[in-house]
CSV table of C-alpha atoms in Angstrom, one decimal:
chain,number,residue,atom,x,y,z
U,29,ASN,CA,-44.7,218.7,-149.7
U,30,ILE,CA,-43.6,220.7,-146.6
U,31,ARG,CA,-46.0,223.2,-145.7
U,32,LYS,CA,-44.5,226.3,-144.1
U,33,PRO,CA,-46.8,227.8,-141.5
U,34,GLN,CA,-48.5,231.0,-142.3
U,35,GLU,CA,-46.9,234.3,-140.6
U,36,THR,CA,-49.3,236.4,-138.9
U,37,TYR,CA,-48.8,240.0,-138.2
U,38,GLN,CA,-50.5,242.4,-136.0
U,39,ILE,CA,-50.6,246.2,-137.1
U,40,THR,CA,-50.6,248.7,-134.4
U,41,ILE,CA,-51.6,252.2,-135.6
U,42,THR,CA,-50.1,255.0,-133.7
U,43,THR,CA,-52.0,258.4,-133.9
U,44,MET,CA,-50.8,261.7,-132.4
U,45,SER,CA,-53.5,263.5,-130.2
U,46,SER,CA,-53.7,267.2,-129.6
U,47,ALA,CA,-51.4,267.0,-126.7
U,48,GLY,CA,-48.9,265.4,-128.7
U,49,ARG,CA,-48.5,262.0,-127.2
U,50,GLY,CA,-48.5,259.0,-129.2
U,51,GLU,CA,-51.7,256.8,-128.6
U,52,GLN,CA,-51.8,253.1,-129.9
U,53,ARG,CA,-54.9,251.4,-130.9
U,54,PRO,CA,-55.4,248.2,-133.1
U,55,PRO,CA,-57.0,248.8,-136.6
U,56,LYS,CA,-60.9,249.1,-137.3
U,57,GLY,CA,-62.4,245.7,-138.4
U,58,GLY,CA,-62.2,243.4,-135.1
U,59,GLU,CA,-58.7,242.2,-135.4
U,60,GLY,CA,-56.7,242.9,-132.1
U,61,ARG,CA,-59.7,243.7,-130.0
U,62,GLY,CA,-60.0,240.4,-128.2
U,63,ARG,CA,-57.9,241.3,-125.2
U,64,GLY,CA,-57.7,244.3,-123.2
U,65,GLY,CA,-60.3,246.3,-125.0
U,66,GLY,CA,-57.6,248.7,-126.6
U,67,GLY,CA,-56.6,252.2,-125.3
U,68,GLY,CA,-53.2,251.1,-124.3
U,69,GLY,CA,-50.0,252.9,-124.8
U,70,ARG,CA,-48.9,256.0,-123.4
U,71,GLY,CA,-51.7,258.7,-123.3
U,72,GLY,CA,-54.6,256.0,-123.7
U,73,ARG,CA,-58.0,257.3,-122.8
U,74,GLY,CA,-59.1,253.8,-121.2
U,75,GLY,CA,-58.2,254.7,-117.7
U,76,GLY,CA,-61.7,254.2,-116.2
U,77,GLY,CA,-61.6,257.7,-114.7
U,78,PRO,CA,-64.7,260.0,-114.9
U,79,LYS,CA,-66.0,261.0,-117.9
U,80,ARG,CA,-64.9,264.7,-118.8
U,81,GLU,CA,-67.6,267.1,-119.1
U,82,SER,CA,-67.7,270.2,-121.7
U,83,ILE,CA,-67.3,273.5,-120.2
U,84,LEU,CA,-70.0,274.7,-122.6
U,85,GLU,CA,-73.4,274.5,-121.4
U,86,LEU,CA,-75.2,274.8,-125.0
U,87,ALA,CA,-78.1,272.3,-123.9
U,88,LYS,CA,-79.7,275.2,-122.3
U,89,LEU,CA,-79.5,277.2,-125.6
U,90,VAL,CA,-81.3,274.8,-127.6
U,91,ASP,CA,-84.1,276.3,-129.7
U,92,SER,CA,-83.3,279.6,-128.6
U,93,GLN,CA,-81.8,282.5,-130.1
U,94,VAL,CA,-78.1,283.0,-130.3
U,95,ARG,CA,-75.4,284.9,-131.6
U,96,VAL,CA,-72.1,283.2,-132.6
U,97,LYS,CA,-68.9,284.9,-133.8
U,98,CYS,CA,-66.4,283.0,-135.9
U,99,LEU,CA,-62.8,283.3,-136.3
U,100,GLY,CA,-62.9,285.0,-139.5
U,101,GLY,CA,-64.8,287.7,-138.0
U,102,ARG,CA,-68.2,286.7,-139.3
U,103,GLU,CA,-71.2,287.2,-136.7
U,104,LEU,CA,-74.2,285.1,-137.1
U,105,ARG,CA,-77.8,285.0,-135.3
U,106,GLY,CA,-80.2,282.2,-135.5
U,107,SER,CA,-82.1,279.4,-133.5
U,108,LEU,CA,-79.7,276.7,-132.2
U,109,ARG,CA,-81.1,273.4,-133.1
U,110,GLY,CA,-78.3,271.2,-132.2
U,111,TYR,CA,-74.6,270.8,-131.4
U,112,ASP,CA,-72.0,268.1,-130.8
U,113,GLU,CA,-68.9,267.6,-128.6
U,114,LEU,CA,-66.8,269.5,-131.2
U,115,VAL,CA,-68.9,272.7,-131.0
U,116,ASN,CA,-70.2,271.9,-134.5
U,117,LEU,CA,-73.5,274.1,-134.5
U,118,VAL,CA,-76.6,273.8,-136.5
U,119,LEU,CA,-78.6,277.3,-136.7
U,120,ASP,CA,-82.1,277.6,-138.0
U,121,ASP,CA,-83.1,281.0,-139.5
U,122,CYS,CA,-79.8,282.3,-139.8
U,123,GLU,CA,-78.8,285.8,-140.5
U,124,GLU,CA,-75.3,287.0,-141.3
U,125,PHE,CA,-74.3,290.6,-140.1
U,126,ILE,CA,-72.9,292.4,-143.0
U,127,ARG,CA,-69.3,294.1,-142.3
U,128,ASP,CA,-68.9,297.8,-143.3
U,129,PRO,CA,-67.1,297.9,-146.6
U,130,ASP,CA,-64.9,300.9,-145.5
U,131,ASP,CA,-63.9,299.2,-142.3
U,132,PRO,CA,-64.0,295.2,-142.5
U,133,GLU,CA,-63.6,295.1,-138.7
U,134,GLN,CA,-66.5,296.9,-138.1
U,135,VAL,CA,-70.2,294.9,-138.4
U,136,THR,CA,-73.3,296.9,-139.5
U,137,SER,CA,-76.9,296.2,-138.5
U,138,GLN,CA,-77.7,295.1,-141.9
U,139,THR,CA,-78.1,291.2,-142.2
U,140,ARG,CA,-78.2,288.7,-145.0
U,141,ARG,CA,-80.6,285.6,-144.7
U,142,LEU,CA,-79.0,282.3,-145.0
U,143,GLY,CA,-81.6,280.0,-143.7
U,144,LEU,CA,-80.5,276.5,-142.1
U,145,VAL,CA,-76.5,276.5,-141.5
U,146,VAL,CA,-74.1,274.2,-140.1
U,147,ILE,CA,-71.1,276.1,-138.5
U,148,ARG,CA,-67.8,273.9,-138.2
U,149,GLY,CA,-66.7,273.8,-134.7
U,150,THR,CA,-63.1,274.8,-135.5
U,151,GLN,CA,-64.4,278.3,-136.6
U,152,VAL,CA,-66.5,279.2,-133.6
U,153,SER,CA,-64.9,281.6,-131.2
U,154,LEU,CA,-68.3,282.7,-129.3
U,155,VAL,CA,-71.7,281.6,-128.5
U,156,SER,CA,-73.8,283.6,-126.9
U,157,PRO,CA,-77.6,283.9,-125.9
U,158,GLU,CA,-79.7,287.0,-127.6
U,159,GLU,CA,-82.0,287.5,-124.8
U,160,GLY,CA,-80.5,288.9,-121.7
U,161,THR,CA,-77.4,290.4,-123.5
U,162,GLU,CA,-76.6,294.1,-124.4
U,163,GLU,CA,-73.7,296.0,-126.0
U,164,ILE,CA,-71.7,298.2,-123.5
U,165,ALA,CA,-69.0,300.9,-124.4
U,166,ASN,CA,-65.6,299.7,-124.3
U,167,PRO,CA,-64.0,300.7,-120.8
U,168,PHE,CA,-60.5,300.6,-122.4
U,169,LEU,CA,-61.1,302.8,-125.2
U,170,GLY,CA,-62.7,305.6,-123.2
U,171,GLY,CA,-59.5,305.8,-120.8
U,172,ALA,CA,-57.1,305.8,-123.8
U,173,GLU,CA,-59.0,308.9,-125.2
U,174,GLU,CA,-59.1,310.7,-122.1
U,175,GLU,CA,-55.3,310.1,-121.4
U,176,GLU,CA,-54.6,311.6,-125.0
U,177,GLU,CA,-56.6,314.7,-124.6
U,178,VAL,CA,-54.7,315.4,-121.3
U,179,GLU,CA,-51.3,314.8,-123.0
U,180,GLY,CA,-52.0,316.7,-126.0
């Protein structure tokens, strides 16, 4: 009986980051983690540099009233209870501002109560505190209307 030695394969998974660079990492489950700690290949994150900080300072808005504008045009107001690095938000006592049926771009003062909601970070376009903000007239619209009157 001749015994053939078993062949061992190491699998490397290549993922594409948002910048389009390939990042190689060993599969989950412990195999391939023994040496080097992973993160190799081009574009790896294990460079040992300083940790990147978020531009948003949502920590100071926790437990306060915020207004959130989403990509589809929805506007929500509620108490910010939590968030993560992907800007997934948790709002409590949330209300959605109803849009004008005649003009879907225009938001009315009517609201619809939603309660506790989770907003996916990919849909968030703006987060602002309710306190200390006020609506102002669009300076660009005012100038355009005056020019039309002068020309006409």
